[in-house]
Coordinates of C-alpha atoms in Angstrom, one line a residue:
X446 CA 27.5 14.3 127.9
X447 CA 26.7 10.2 126.2
X448 CA 30.3 9.7 126.9
X449 CA 29.4 10.1 130.4
X450 CA 26.4 8.5 130.9
X451 CA 28.5 5.7 128.8
X452 CA 31.3 5.8 131.9
X453 CA 29.0 5.7 134.8
X454 CA 27.0 2.8 133.5
X455 CA 30.3 0.4 133.9
X456 CA 30.0 1.4 138.0
X457 CA 27.1 -1.4 137.7
X458 CA 29.1 -3.5 135.8
X459 CA 32.7 -3.3 138.5
X460 CA 29.7 -4.4 141.0
X461 CA 28.9 -7.1 139.4
X462 CA 32.5 -8.9 138.8
X463 CA 33.5 -7.8 142.2
X464 CA 30.3 -9.7 143.6
X465 CA 31.1 -12.6 141.6
X466 CA 34.5 -12.6 142.8
X467 CA 33.2 -12.9 146.7
X468 CA 30.7 -15.8 146.2
X469 CA 30.6 -19.2 145.8
X470 CA 30.3 -19.5 141.6
X471 CA 30.2 -23.7 142.0
X472 CA 26.7 -23.1 144.7
X473 CA 25.5 -20.5 141.9
X474 CA 25.8 -22.8 139.0
X475 CA 24.0 -25.7 140.8
X476 CA 21.3 -23.4 142.3
X477 CA 20.3 -22.2 138.3
X478 CA 21.3 -25.5 137.0
X479 CA 18.3 -26.7 139.6
X480 CA 15.6 -24.0 138.2
X481 CA 12.4 -25.5 137.7
X482 CA 10.8 -25.1 134.9
X483 CA 7.2 -24.9 135.4
X484 CA 7.4 -21.9 137.8
X485 CA 9.4 -19.9 134.9
X486 CA 6.5 -20.3 132.7
X487 CA 4.0 -19.5 135.1
X488 CA 5.9 -16.4 135.7
X489 CA 6.4 -15.6 132.1
X490 CA 2.8 -15.6 131.9
X491 CA 2.2 -13.5 134.8
X492 CA 4.7 -11.1 133.0
X493 CA 2.6 -11.1 130.2
X494 CA -0.4 -9.8 132.0
X495 CA 1.9 -7.0 133.2
X496 CA 3.0 -5.9 129.7
X497 CA -0.6 -5.7 128.7
X498 CA -1.5 -3.3 131.4
X499 CA 1.4 -1.0 130.3
X500 CA 0.3 -1.0 127.1
X501 CA -2.8 -0.5 127.8
X502 CA -2.2 2.3 129.7
X503 CA 0.1 4.2 126.9
X504 CA -2.7 3.4 124.4
X505 CA -5.2 5.1 126.4
X506 CA -2.7 8.1 126.9
X507 CA -2.1 8.1 122.8
X508 CA -5.7 7.6 122.3
X509 CA -6.3 11.6 123.5
X510 CA -4.4 12.7 120.3
X511 CA -4.8 9.3 118.1
X512 CA -8.0 7.5 118.3
X513 CA -7.4 4.8 115.7
X514 CA -4.4 4.0 118.1
X515 CA -5.1 -0.1 118.5
X516 CA -3.7 -2.3 121.9
X517 CA -1.8 -4.6 119.4
X518 CA 0.2 -1.5 118.4
X519 CA 0.7 -0.5 121.5
X520 CA 2.2 -3.9 122.3
X521 CA 4.2 -4.0 119.1
X522 CA 5.8 -0.2 120.7
X523 CA 6.1 -1.7 124.1
X524 CA 8.3 -4.3 123.0
X525 CA 10.5 -2.2 120.8
X526 CA 10.9 0.4 123.4
X527 CA 11.5 -1.4 126.3
X528 CA 14.5 -3.2 123.7
X529 CA 15.8 0.1 123.3
X530 CA 15.4 1.1 127.2
X531 CA 17.3 -2.1 128.1
X532 CA 20.6 -1.0 126.8
X533 CA 20.4 2.6 127.7
X534 CA 20.5 4.1 131.2
X535 CA 17.4 5.3 133.0
X536 CA 15.8 3.8 130.1
X537 CA 15.5 6.6 127.7
X538 CA 15.3 4.0 124.7
X539 CA 11.9 3.9 125.3
X540 CA 11.1 7.4 123.7
X541 CA 11.5 5.3 120.5
X542 CA 7.8 4.6 120.8
X543 CA 6.6 7.8 119.6
X544 CA 7.8 6.7 116.0
X545 CA 5.2 4.0 115.8
X546 CA 2.9 7.0 116.6
X547 CA 4.6 9.6 114.5
X548 CA 2.5 10.7 111.3
X549 CA 0.8 13.9 109.6
X550 CA -2.0 13.5 112.4
X551 CA 0.5 13.3 114.8
X552 CA 4.1 15.5 114.8
X553 CA 6.7 14.5 117.1
X554 CA 6.2 17.1 120.1
X555 CA 3.0 15.8 120.1
X556 CA 4.3 12.1 119.9
X557 CA 6.7 12.9 122.5
X558 CA 4.5 14.7 125.3
X559 CA 2.4 10.8 125.5
X560 CA 6.0 9.5 126.6
X561 CA 6.5 11.3 128.7
X562 CA 2.9 11.2 130.2
X563 CA 3.3 7.8 130.4
X564 CA 7.1 8.0 132.1
X565 CA 5.1 10.6 134.8
X566 CA 2.6 8.6 135.6
X567 CA 4.9 5.0 135.7
X568 CA 7.2 7.4 138.3
X569 CA 4.8 9.1 140.5
X570 CA 3.4 5.5 141.3
X571 CA 6.9 3.3 141.3
X572 CA 8.0 6.1 144.0
X573 CA 4.9 5.6 145.9
X574 CA 5.0 1.9 145.9
X575 CA 8.9 2.4 147.0
X576 CA 7.7 4.3 150.0
X577 CA 5.9 1.9 150.7
X578 CA 8.2 -0.8 150.6
X579 CA 10.7 1.1 152.3
X580 CA 8.4 2.2 155.3
X581 CA 7.3 -1.6 154.9
X582 CA 11.0 -2.8 155.9
X583 CA 11.4 -0.1 159.0
X584 CA 8.7 -1.6 160.1
X585 CA 9.2 -4.9 160.2
X586 CA 12.5 -5.3 160.2
X587 CA 13.4 -1.9 161.9
X588 CA 16.0 -0.6 159.0
X589 CA 16.2 2.7 158.0
X590 CA 16.7 2.7 154.2
X591 CA 16.0 6.3 153.5
X592 CA 15.2 8.4 156.7
X593 CA 12.1 10.9 156.7
X594 CA 13.9 14.1 156.2
X595 CA 15.7 12.3 152.6
X596 CA 11.9 11.0 151.9
X597 CA 10.3 14.4 152.2
X598 CA 13.1 16.2 150.0
X599 CA 13.1 12.9 147.4
X600 CA 8.5 13.6 147.6
X601 CA 9.2 17.6 147.1
X602 CA 11.4 16.9 144.3
X603 CA 8.8 15.3 142.4
X604 CA 6.2 17.7 143.0
X605 CA 8.2 20.5 142.1
X606 CA 9.5 18.4 138.9
X607 CA 5.7 18.0 138.2
X608 CA 4.9 21.5 138.6
X609 CA 7.5 22.5 136.2
X610 CA 6.7 20.3 133.3
X611 CA 2.7 20.6 133.7
X612 CA 3.3 24.8 134.0
X613 CA 4.6 26.3 130.9
X614 CA 5.2 29.9 131.5
X615 CA 8.4 28.2 134.1
X616 CA 9.1 25.9 131.8
X617 CA 9.9 28.0 129.1
X618 CA 11.6 30.5 131.4
X619 CA 14.1 27.5 132.9
X620 CA 14.8 26.2 129.2
X621 CA 15.1 29.5 127.0
X622 CA 19.1 29.7 128.4
X623 CA 19.6 26.7 127.1
X624 CA 17.4 26.9 124.1
X625 CA 19.6 29.9 123.3
X626 CA 23.3 28.5 123.8
X627 CA 22.9 24.6 122.5
X628 CA 19.9 24.5 119.6
X629 CA 21.4 25.4 116.6
X630 CA 20.0 28.3 115.1
X631 CA 18.8 25.9 111.4
X632 CA 16.7 24.1 114.3
X633 CA 15.4 26.7 116.2
X634 CA 12.2 27.0 114.8
X635 CA 11.7 23.2 114.4
X636 CA 12.7 22.6 117.9
X637 CA 10.3 25.4 119.2
X638 CA 7.4 23.9 116.6
X639 CA 8.2 20.7 119.1
X640 CA 7.5 22.4 121.9
X641 CA 4.6 23.5 121.2
X642 CA 3.4 20.3 120.3
X643 CA 4.4 19.1 123.4
X644 CA 2.5 20.9 125.7
X645 CA -0.5 20.4 123.6
X646 CA -0.3 17.1 123.5
X647 CA 0.1 17.2 127.1
X648 CA -2.8 19.7 128.2
X649 CA -5.0 17.4 125.5
X650 CA -4.7 14.6 127.5
X651 CA -4.6 16.3 131.1
X652 CA -8.2 17.8 130.1
X653 CA -9.8 14.6 129.3
X654 CA -10.8 13.7 133.2
X655 CA -11.9 10.1 132.3
X656 CA -8.9 9.2 130.4
X657 CA -6.2 10.5 133.3
X658 CA -8.1 8.3 135.8
X659 CA -8.5 5.1 133.6
X660 CA -4.6 5.3 132.8
X661 CA -3.7 6.3 135.8
X662 CA -5.8 3.3 137.6
X663 CA -4.6 0.7 134.8
X664 CA -1.0 2.0 135.9
X665 CA -2.0 1.3 139.8
X666 CA -3.2 -2.0 138.4
X667 CA -0.3 -3.0 136.7
X668 CA 1.7 -3.1 139.8
X669 CA 0.1 -6.4 141.2
X670 CA 1.1 -8.7 138.5
X671 CA 5.8 -8.0 138.8
X672 CA 4.4 -8.9 142.5
X673 CA 3.4 -12.2 142.1
X674 CA 5.9 -12.3 139.1
X675 CA 9.0 -12.3 141.3
X676 CA 7.4 -14.6 143.9
X677 CA 7.0 -17.5 141.0
X678 CA 10.5 -16.6 139.9
X679 CA 12.4 -17.0 143.7
X680 CA 10.1 -20.2 143.9
X681 CA 11.7 -21.5 140.8
X682 CA 15.2 -21.6 142.7
X683 CA 13.6 -22.7 146.0
X684 CA 13.2 -19.5 147.7
X685 CA 9.7 -19.0 149.4
X686 CA 9.8 -15.7 151.6
X687 CA 5.8 -15.3 150.7
X688 CA 4.6 -12.8 148.3
X689 CA 4.3 -10.0 150.5
X690 CA 8.6 -9.9 150.7
X691 CA 8.2 -9.0 147.5
X692 CA 6.0 -6.4 147.3
X693 CA 8.2 -4.6 149.3
X694 CA 11.7 -5.1 147.3
X695 CA 10.4 -5.1 143.8
X696 CA 9.6 -1.4 143.6
X697 CA 12.8 -0.8 145.6
X698 CA 14.4 -2.9 142.9
X699 CA 12.7 -0.8 140.0
X700 CA 13.6 2.0 141.6
X701 CA 17.6 1.2 141.0
X702 CA 17.0 0.3 137.8
X703 CA 16.4 3.9 137.1
X704 CA 20.0 5.1 138.3
X705 CA 22.5 6.2 135.4
X706 CA 25.0 3.7 136.9
X707 CA 24.3 0.7 135.7
X708 CA 22.2 -0.9 132.8
X709 CA 19.3 -3.0 133.3
X710 CA 20.2 -2.6 137.0
X711 CA 23.3 -5.4 136.8
X712 CA 25.4 -4.6 140.1
X713 CA 23.4 -2.3 141.3
X714 CA 20.5 -5.0 141.7
X715 CA 22.5 -7.9 143.0
X716 CA 23.9 -6.0 145.8
X717 CA 20.6 -4.5 146.7
X718 CA 19.4 -8.2 146.2
X719 CA 22.6 -10.1 148.7
X720 CA 21.2 -7.6 151.5
X721 CA 17.5 -7.5 151.3
X722 CA 17.2 -11.1 151.2
X723 CA 19.9 -11.2 153.9
X724 CA 17.7 -9.9 155.9
X725 CA 15.9 -13.5 155.4
X726 CA 18.7 -15.9 155.7
X727 CA 19.1 -16.0 152.2
X728 CA 22.5 -16.9 151.0
X729 CA 24.5 -14.6 148.4
X730 CA 24.7 -17.2 145.8
X731 CA 20.9 -17.6 146.2
X732 CA 20.3 -13.8 145.6
X733 CA 22.6 -13.7 142.4
X734 CA 20.9 -16.4 141.4
X735 CA 17.5 -14.5 141.4
X736 CA 18.9 -11.6 140.3
X737 CA 20.5 -13.6 136.9
X738 CA 17.0 -14.9 137.0
X739 CA 15.3 -11.6 136.9
X740 CA 17.8 -9.8 134.8
X741 CA 17.2 -12.7 132.1
X742 CA 13.3 -13.0 132.5
X743 CA 12.6 -9.6 132.8
X744 CA 15.3 -7.4 130.6
X745 CA 16.9 -9.8 128.1
X746 CA 13.9 -12.1 127.2
X747 CA 11.9 -9.7 126.3
X748 CA 14.6 -7.4 125.2
X749 CA 15.2 -10.1 122.3
X750 CA 11.3 -10.1 121.3
X751 CA 11.8 -6.2 121.6
X752 CA 14.5 -6.5 118.9
X753 CA 12.8 -9.0 116.4
X754 CA 9.4 -6.5 116.2
X755 CA 11.9 -3.5 115.5
X756 CA 13.3 -5.9 112.5
X757 CA 9.9 -6.9 111.6
X758 CA 8.3 -3.6 111.8
X759 CA 11.1 -1.2 111.4
X760 CA 11.3 2.8 111.6
X761 CA 13.3 5.5 110.6
X762 CA 15.5 7.1 113.8
X763 CA 15.1 10.9 113.1
X764 CA 18.8 12.9 113.6
X765 CA 17.4 14.8 116.7
X766 CA 16.6 11.6 118.1
X767 CA 19.8 10.0 117.7

């Protein structure tokens, strides 16, 4: 399974190579060489606000099972989780964060539930924002990126997935065949314990209305900095489309990052940006320049910080998570 995911992720790399072969590389280098450092610094500051908000959201969730977990610890785990998610398709490496809260007070299954809840909130908000962006494009540019029928099917799928995750008997029924076939006999008791802990953590959080509302509210608020951040990155290379344009495209780009055919959105994001920026008359070279800046500033730079944090505060990865 892992080998298949790795092969799929190479599709994005192949797309990126094809794009580079078809654009003016000299013009691309020239655009990047004139990048404004001032706007880059401003963009970093705005992205820092986004990181704090996302870390605060997870802290609130974790506090439902570990009240002593601090914002500083959450930020540290965020950087490490981000570093691992950058090199894994669909950001699966983010689950390493559980090891920064796993102890005698918080079992592994309970810790996993906090990351799952955090991801569920992010995914629901992401799809909501993406649909707003898609609707905005159809309204402003008269382009149907997704049909109404497709949107309805996706929404129905999300709602069905949420219902299954939150409905323990149904989820147990669906998972039982996989548990019987794929889980080795000597691990069945341990996996059952994790499963029980997972649902315990899940419902402990959802029963606390104030924490639920707070985390969702901060999740919504955390979408504001990325719009400004994208706009500032564009300004750094002379692209001025207005903030509203990034309100439309940033959720779409984030949605593409979840596809298992690319790592860190390489290739898929470039294709999307060439098309989307093209609507504003922006050249493919400028679109790719923005994409490269976005890749470095939004992924590799944060991942490098995360790697440094990981080596400063290392954790042992259990065999069952490897």
